[in-house]
Short mmCIF file of C-alpha atoms and ligand atoms in Angstrom, two decimals:
data_model
loop_
_atom_site.label_atom_id
_atom_site.label_comp_id
_atom_site.label_asym_id
_atom_site.label_seq_id
_atom_site.Cartn_x
_atom_site.Cartn_y
_atom_site.Cartn_z
CA MET A 1313 11.18 -31.86 20.29
CA ASN A 1314 13.18 -29.03 21.72
CA ILE A 1315 13.77 -29.81 25.41
CA VAL A 1316 16.51 -27.98 27.31
CA ARG A 1317 17.63 -29.26 30.70
CA LYS A 1318 20.67 -27.11 31.50
CA ILE A 1319 20.67 -23.37 32.22
CA GLY A 1320 23.91 -23.04 30.24
CA GLU A 1321 22.26 -24.58 27.18
CA PHE A 1322 19.23 -22.28 27.16
CA PRO A 1323 19.12 -20.54 23.75
CA ARG A 1324 18.69 -16.88 24.64
CA ASN A 1325 17.65 -14.81 21.68
CA PRO A 1326 16.76 -11.21 22.49
CA THR A 1327 15.74 -10.51 18.89
CA ILE A 1328 12.83 -12.98 19.01
CA ILE A 1329 9.55 -11.97 20.70
CA THR A 1330 9.39 -14.67 23.36
CA GLY A 1331 6.39 -15.71 25.43
CA PHE A 1332 7.01 -17.62 28.63
CA VAL A 1333 4.69 -19.94 30.59
CA PRO A 1334 6.18 -21.13 33.90
CA THR A 1335 4.59 -24.34 35.23
CA MET A 1336 5.19 -27.23 37.59
CA GLY A 1337 3.94 -29.69 34.99
CA ALA A 1338 0.97 -32.07 35.30
CA LEU A 1339 -0.48 -29.89 32.58
CA HIS A 1340 -4.23 -29.45 32.23
CA GLU A 1341 -6.45 -27.14 30.17
CA GLY A 1342 -5.64 -24.21 32.50
CA HIS A 1343 -1.94 -24.44 31.63
CA LEU A 1344 -2.70 -25.17 27.99
CA SER A 1345 -4.80 -22.00 27.71
CA LEU A 1346 -1.73 -19.99 28.77
CA ILE A 1347 0.46 -21.80 26.22
CA ARG A 1348 -2.07 -21.19 23.43
CA MET A 1349 -2.33 -17.51 24.38
CA SER A 1350 1.45 -17.17 24.35
CA ALA A 1351 1.74 -18.97 21.00
CA LYS A 1352 -0.79 -16.52 19.56
CA GLU A 1353 0.97 -13.41 20.86
CA ASN A 1354 4.67 -14.27 20.40
CA ASP A 1355 7.13 -15.61 17.83
CA ARG A 1356 8.47 -18.22 20.23
CA THR A 1357 6.88 -19.83 23.30
CA VAL A 1358 8.96 -21.26 26.12
CA VAL A 1359 7.26 -23.48 28.74
CA SER A 1360 9.15 -24.32 31.89
CA ILE A 1361 8.38 -27.50 33.80
CA PHE A 1362 9.97 -27.41 37.21
CA VAL A 1363 8.48 -28.72 40.46
CA ASN A 1364 10.07 -26.05 42.60
CA PRO A 1365 11.05 -27.56 45.97
CA THR A 1366 11.39 -24.20 47.74
CA GLN A 1367 7.72 -23.29 47.33
CA PHE A 1368 6.51 -26.41 49.17
CA GLY A 1369 6.22 -26.46 52.94
CA PRO A 1370 7.65 -29.40 54.94
CA ASN A 1371 4.20 -31.02 55.25
CA GLU A 1372 3.13 -30.35 51.68
CA ASP A 1373 2.99 -32.64 48.67
CA PHE A 1374 6.39 -32.07 46.99
CA SER A 1375 7.39 -35.73 46.78
CA ARG A 1376 4.01 -36.96 45.56
CA TYR A 1377 3.35 -34.02 43.21
CA PRO A 1378 2.46 -35.60 39.82
CA ARG A 1379 5.26 -35.58 37.21
CA PRO A 1380 3.93 -36.98 33.90
CA PHE A 1381 6.82 -35.41 31.97
CA GLU A 1382 6.42 -37.06 28.56
CA GLU A 1383 2.71 -36.42 28.39
CA ASP A 1384 3.33 -32.80 29.47
CA CYS A 1385 5.83 -32.32 26.62
CA ARG A 1386 3.42 -33.78 24.09
CA LEU A 1387 0.58 -31.50 25.25
CA ALA A 1388 2.75 -28.39 25.43
CA PHE A 1389 4.16 -28.85 21.91
CA GLU A 1390 0.69 -29.65 20.57
CA CYS A 1391 -0.57 -26.33 21.96
CA GLY A 1392 2.20 -24.28 20.37
CA ALA A 1393 5.21 -24.45 22.69
CA ASP A 1394 8.52 -24.21 20.81
CA LEU A 1395 10.81 -25.07 23.67
CA ILE A 1396 10.49 -26.78 27.04
CA PHE A 1397 12.88 -25.83 29.78
CA ALA A 1398 13.02 -28.54 32.46
CA PRO A 1399 16.04 -27.97 34.71
CA ASP A 1400 17.17 -30.06 37.67
CA ALA A 1401 16.93 -28.52 41.14
CA GLU A 1402 20.73 -28.92 41.51
CA ASP A 1403 21.29 -26.72 38.47
CA ILE A 1404 18.83 -24.11 39.75
CA TYR A 1405 19.86 -23.77 43.41
CA SER A 1406 23.28 -23.23 44.93
CA THR A 1407 24.00 -24.33 48.50
CA ASN A 1408 23.25 -20.96 50.10
CA PRO A 1409 20.89 -19.48 47.55
CA THR A 1410 19.98 -15.83 47.27
CA THR A 1411 16.26 -15.35 47.74
CA VAL A 1412 13.65 -12.80 46.68
CA SER A 1413 10.77 -11.68 48.89
CA VAL A 1414 7.82 -9.55 47.83
CA PRO A 1415 6.28 -7.74 50.83
CA TYR A 1416 2.75 -6.58 51.54
CA VAL A 1417 0.86 -8.52 48.84
CA THR A 1418 2.03 -11.72 50.53
CA ASP A 1419 1.18 -10.66 54.14
CA GLN A 1420 -2.09 -12.54 54.35
CA PHE A 1421 -4.00 -15.54 53.04
CA GLU A 1422 -1.69 -17.98 51.19
CA GLY A 1423 1.38 -16.07 52.37
CA GLN A 1424 0.33 -16.38 55.99
CA ARG A 1425 -0.82 -20.01 55.78
CA ARG A 1426 2.12 -21.27 53.74
CA PRO A 1427 5.32 -19.80 55.27
CA GLY A 1428 8.12 -19.63 52.71
CA HIS A 1429 5.83 -20.43 49.79
CA PHE A 1430 5.88 -17.01 48.17
CA GLN A 1431 9.60 -16.51 48.75
CA GLY A 1432 10.05 -19.76 46.82
CA VAL A 1433 7.75 -18.50 44.06
CA ALA A 1434 9.34 -15.04 43.82
CA THR A 1435 12.84 -16.51 43.73
CA ILE A 1436 12.16 -19.10 41.03
CA VAL A 1437 10.15 -16.66 38.91
CA THR A 1438 12.98 -14.09 39.08
CA LYS A 1439 15.54 -16.73 38.12
CA LEU A 1440 13.43 -18.05 35.26
CA PHE A 1441 12.84 -14.53 33.93
CA ASN A 1442 16.61 -13.98 33.95
CA ILE A 1443 17.30 -17.28 32.17
CA VAL A 1444 14.50 -17.09 29.57
CA ALA A 1445 14.44 -13.28 29.08
CA PRO A 1446 10.81 -13.33 27.93
CA THR A 1447 9.04 -10.42 26.26
CA ASN A 1448 5.70 -11.56 27.72
CA SER A 1449 5.05 -13.90 30.65
CA TYR A 1450 1.76 -15.71 31.25
CA PHE A 1451 0.13 -16.47 34.59
CA GLY A 1452 -3.31 -17.79 35.54
CA GLU A 1453 -5.77 -15.75 37.58
CA LYS A 1454 -6.59 -19.00 39.41
CA ASP A 1455 -3.61 -18.18 41.64
CA LEU A 1456 -4.67 -14.62 42.37
CA GLN A 1457 -2.15 -13.81 45.10
CA GLN A 1458 0.64 -15.17 42.91
CA CYS A 1459 -0.51 -12.77 40.16
CA ALA A 1460 -0.32 -9.81 42.57
CA LEU A 1461 3.13 -10.95 43.67
CA VAL A 1462 4.48 -11.32 40.13
CA LYS A 1463 3.15 -7.93 39.04
CA LYS A 1464 4.72 -6.22 42.06
CA LEU A 1465 7.99 -8.12 41.63
CA VAL A 1466 8.29 -7.02 38.01
CA ASP A 1467 7.35 -3.40 38.85
CA ASP A 1468 9.57 -3.10 41.90
CA LEU A 1469 12.67 -4.72 40.35
CA ASN A 1470 12.08 -3.27 36.86
CA LEU A 1471 12.22 -6.70 35.31
CA PRO A 1472 11.88 -6.36 31.53
CA THR A 1473 8.88 -8.59 30.84
CA ASN A 1474 5.15 -7.87 30.41
CA ILE A 1475 2.89 -9.79 32.74
CA ARG A 1476 -0.19 -11.23 31.06
CA ILE A 1477 -2.90 -12.61 33.35
CA CYS A 1478 -5.25 -15.22 31.85
CA GLU A 1479 -8.73 -16.24 33.00
CA THR A 1480 -9.27 -19.29 35.18
CA VAL A 1481 -10.23 -22.37 33.17
CA ARG A 1482 -12.93 -24.46 34.83
CA GLU A 1483 -14.39 -27.92 34.54
CA PRO A 1484 -17.94 -27.94 33.12
CA ASP A 1485 -19.33 -28.05 36.69
CA GLY A 1486 -17.38 -24.91 37.67
CA LEU A 1487 -14.46 -26.44 39.59
CA ALA A 1488 -11.28 -24.53 38.77
CA MET A 1489 -8.82 -26.84 37.04
CA SER A 1490 -5.83 -27.71 39.19
CA SER A 1491 -3.10 -30.34 39.15
CA ARG A 1492 -4.20 -31.16 42.71
CA ASN A 1493 -7.81 -32.04 41.75
CA ARG A 1494 -6.56 -35.56 41.04
CA TYR A 1495 -6.04 -36.01 44.79
CA LEU A 1496 -9.82 -35.72 45.40
CA SER A 1497 -11.79 -38.88 46.17
CA SER A 1498 -14.87 -39.35 44.00
CA LYS A 1499 -17.07 -38.17 46.87
CA ASP A 1500 -14.97 -35.04 47.39
CA ARG A 1501 -14.84 -34.43 43.63
CA GLU A 1502 -18.65 -34.29 43.65
CA LEU A 1503 -18.64 -31.73 46.44
CA ALA A 1504 -15.78 -29.60 45.10
CA PRO A 1505 -17.81 -27.46 42.63
CA MET A 1506 -19.61 -25.93 45.65
CA ILE A 1507 -16.56 -23.73 46.09
CA TYR A 1508 -17.25 -21.88 42.87
CA GLN A 1509 -21.01 -21.89 43.50
CA VAL A 1510 -20.40 -20.16 46.83
CA LEU A 1511 -18.14 -17.61 45.19
CA ALA A 1512 -20.73 -16.86 42.50
CA ARG A 1513 -23.58 -16.66 45.02
CA SER A 1514 -21.58 -14.42 47.37
CA LYS A 1515 -20.73 -12.13 44.48
CA ASP A 1516 -24.42 -11.76 43.55
CA LEU A 1517 -25.42 -11.09 47.15
CA LEU A 1518 -22.71 -8.46 47.63
CA LEU A 1519 -23.58 -6.73 44.37
CA ASN A 1520 -27.20 -6.66 45.57
CA GLY A 1521 -26.08 -4.68 48.60
CA GLU A 1522 -26.03 -7.42 51.24
CA ASP A 1523 -23.74 -6.89 54.22
CA ILE A 1524 -20.24 -8.20 53.43
CA GLU A 1525 -19.29 -9.77 56.74
CA SER A 1526 -22.55 -11.59 57.43
CA THR A 1527 -22.83 -12.79 53.81
CA LEU A 1528 -19.34 -14.28 53.85
CA ASP A 1529 -19.93 -15.85 57.28
CA LEU A 1530 -23.14 -17.49 56.11
CA GLN A 1531 -21.63 -18.75 52.86
CA ALA A 1532 -18.59 -20.18 54.66
CA LYS A 1533 -20.95 -21.89 57.09
CA ALA A 1534 -22.85 -23.46 54.17
CA LEU A 1535 -19.58 -25.02 52.99
CA SER A 1536 -18.64 -26.23 56.48
CA GLU A 1537 -22.02 -27.94 56.78
CA ARG A 1538 -21.23 -29.94 53.64
CA GLY A 1539 -17.89 -31.15 54.99
CA PHE A 1540 -15.46 -28.46 53.80
CA ARG A 1541 -12.91 -27.01 56.21
CA VAL A 1542 -12.92 -23.37 55.17
CA ASP A 1543 -9.59 -21.65 55.66
CA TYR A 1544 -10.77 -18.23 54.46
CA LEU A 1545 -13.47 -16.59 52.36
CA ALA A 1546 -12.69 -12.90 51.95
CA LEU A 1547 -13.28 -9.82 49.85
CA VAL A 1548 -9.95 -8.29 48.78
CA ASP A 1549 -8.39 -5.69 46.56
CA ARG A 1550 -6.76 -8.05 44.06
CA LEU A 1551 -3.84 -5.66 43.43
CA THR A 1552 -2.80 -5.52 47.09
CA MET A 1553 -4.33 -8.78 48.35
CA HIS A 1554 -5.53 -7.03 51.48
CA PRO A 1555 -9.16 -7.23 52.65
CA THR A 1556 -11.56 -4.47 51.75
CA GLN A 1557 -14.72 -3.52 53.63
CA SER A 1558 -16.48 -2.18 50.53
CA ILE A 1559 -17.08 -3.04 46.89
CA ILE A 1560 -14.15 -1.15 45.37
CA ASP A 1561 -12.58 -1.31 41.91
CA ASN A 1562 -10.48 -4.48 41.68
CA ALA A 1563 -12.56 -6.24 44.33
CA SER A 1564 -12.32 -10.04 44.19
CA LEU A 1565 -13.64 -12.77 46.42
CA ILE A 1566 -11.03 -15.36 47.36
CA ILE A 1567 -11.42 -18.71 49.04
CA ALA A 1568 -9.30 -21.56 50.36
CA ALA A 1569 -10.97 -24.69 51.69
CA TYR A 1570 -9.98 -28.24 52.44
CA LEU A 1571 -11.84 -31.35 51.35
CA SER A 1572 -10.23 -34.15 53.35
CA ASN A 1573 -6.51 -33.32 53.00
CA THR A 1574 -6.75 -31.51 49.68
CA ARG A 1575 -6.55 -27.73 49.80
CA LEU A 1576 -8.48 -25.98 47.06
CA ILE A 1577 -8.22 -22.29 46.22
CA ASP A 1578 -10.36 -20.21 43.90
CA ASN A 1579 -11.48 -16.65 43.33
CA ILE A 1580 -13.98 -14.56 41.40
CA ARG A 1581 -13.88 -10.96 40.28
CA VAL A 1582 -16.60 -8.89 41.92
CA VAL A 1583 -15.68 -5.63 40.15
CA GLY A 1584 -13.58 -5.13 37.00
P1 AMP B 1899 1.33 -24.49 38.37
O1 AMP B 1899 1.79 -25.56 37.47
O2 AMP B 1899 0.27 -24.88 39.33
O3 AMP B 1899 2.49 -23.73 39.00
O4 AMP B 1899 0.62 -23.42 37.43
C1 AMP B 1899 1.29 -22.83 36.34
C2 AMP B 1899 0.48 -21.69 35.81
O5 AMP B 1899 -0.79 -22.16 35.38
C3 AMP B 1899 0.21 -20.61 36.88
O6 AMP B 1899 0.31 -19.33 36.29
C4 AMP B 1899 -1.21 -20.92 37.27
O7 AMP B 1899 -1.90 -19.80 37.78
C5 AMP B 1899 -1.81 -21.36 35.95
N1 AMP B 1899 -3.03 -22.12 36.16
C6 AMP B 1899 -3.22 -23.17 37.01
N2 AMP B 1899 -4.50 -23.58 36.98
C7 AMP B 1899 -5.14 -22.77 36.11
C8 AMP B 1899 -6.49 -22.68 35.64
N3 AMP B 1899 -7.44 -23.50 36.08
N4 AMP B 1899 -6.79 -21.72 34.74
C9 AMP B 1899 -5.83 -20.88 34.29
N5 AMP B 1899 -4.54 -20.90 34.69
C10 AMP B 1899 -4.20 -21.84 35.58
#
């Protein structure tokens, strides 16, 4: 088992085609699909497991975030990982760390609701790219705004890695897999698939020419009536993560909603 814990011990090898899957651990089929894809497309696959403190807000779940490290390693190696990079926060961050911010794509939605989150993401992703030097890097479409951020980061800073976006993996009832689903009570777990049902229904209605605003209002209301606290349900251009008033190329529907204290996000492509 090849597990590296120190940046200085990371075996950089620019001659090997390297795929990279950054994660915060608590691996599920969504993560494993990225690892399998990387193993298929590269000579070496590196998986990082790092619960990044700087992307959690003060009232978020950093301390209780699940950390089943041994099980994660077993799963990652089983799915084709060659090396796991699991650094300590002290090795990653200096006392007054340099940070990276990606404007515009982070203006709204998760960026607005979770101050500091995307700066934490952009900074750790930049650092990990510099440490791992991957040929190809794998991200899940589940976190759509993160995908837009990473693509812009790599374009704007000319970072030498190809960004590969992989489809959202879902439970059989449609709920997008997430490490946070384990926080759901059994009652909330039963309700949770409604999020994807609403996305799919809204997509159909919009493609049938229904009015965007009233459709999204009605669908959000349907969720509220079942006990969800809807943060947003919006039609966006998934490259810019700004709202669009019409069904354009790259249109996606995005949603964030709470069930009790658990915040769930999901999205569906409407065009493309
Ligand atoms: P996380 O551990 O939550 O930081 O996620 C690590 C990577 O796995 C990110 O690129 C996520 O977008 C991706 N991911 C998380 N859930 C899923 C899913 N259900 N399907 C596909 N990718 C996912």
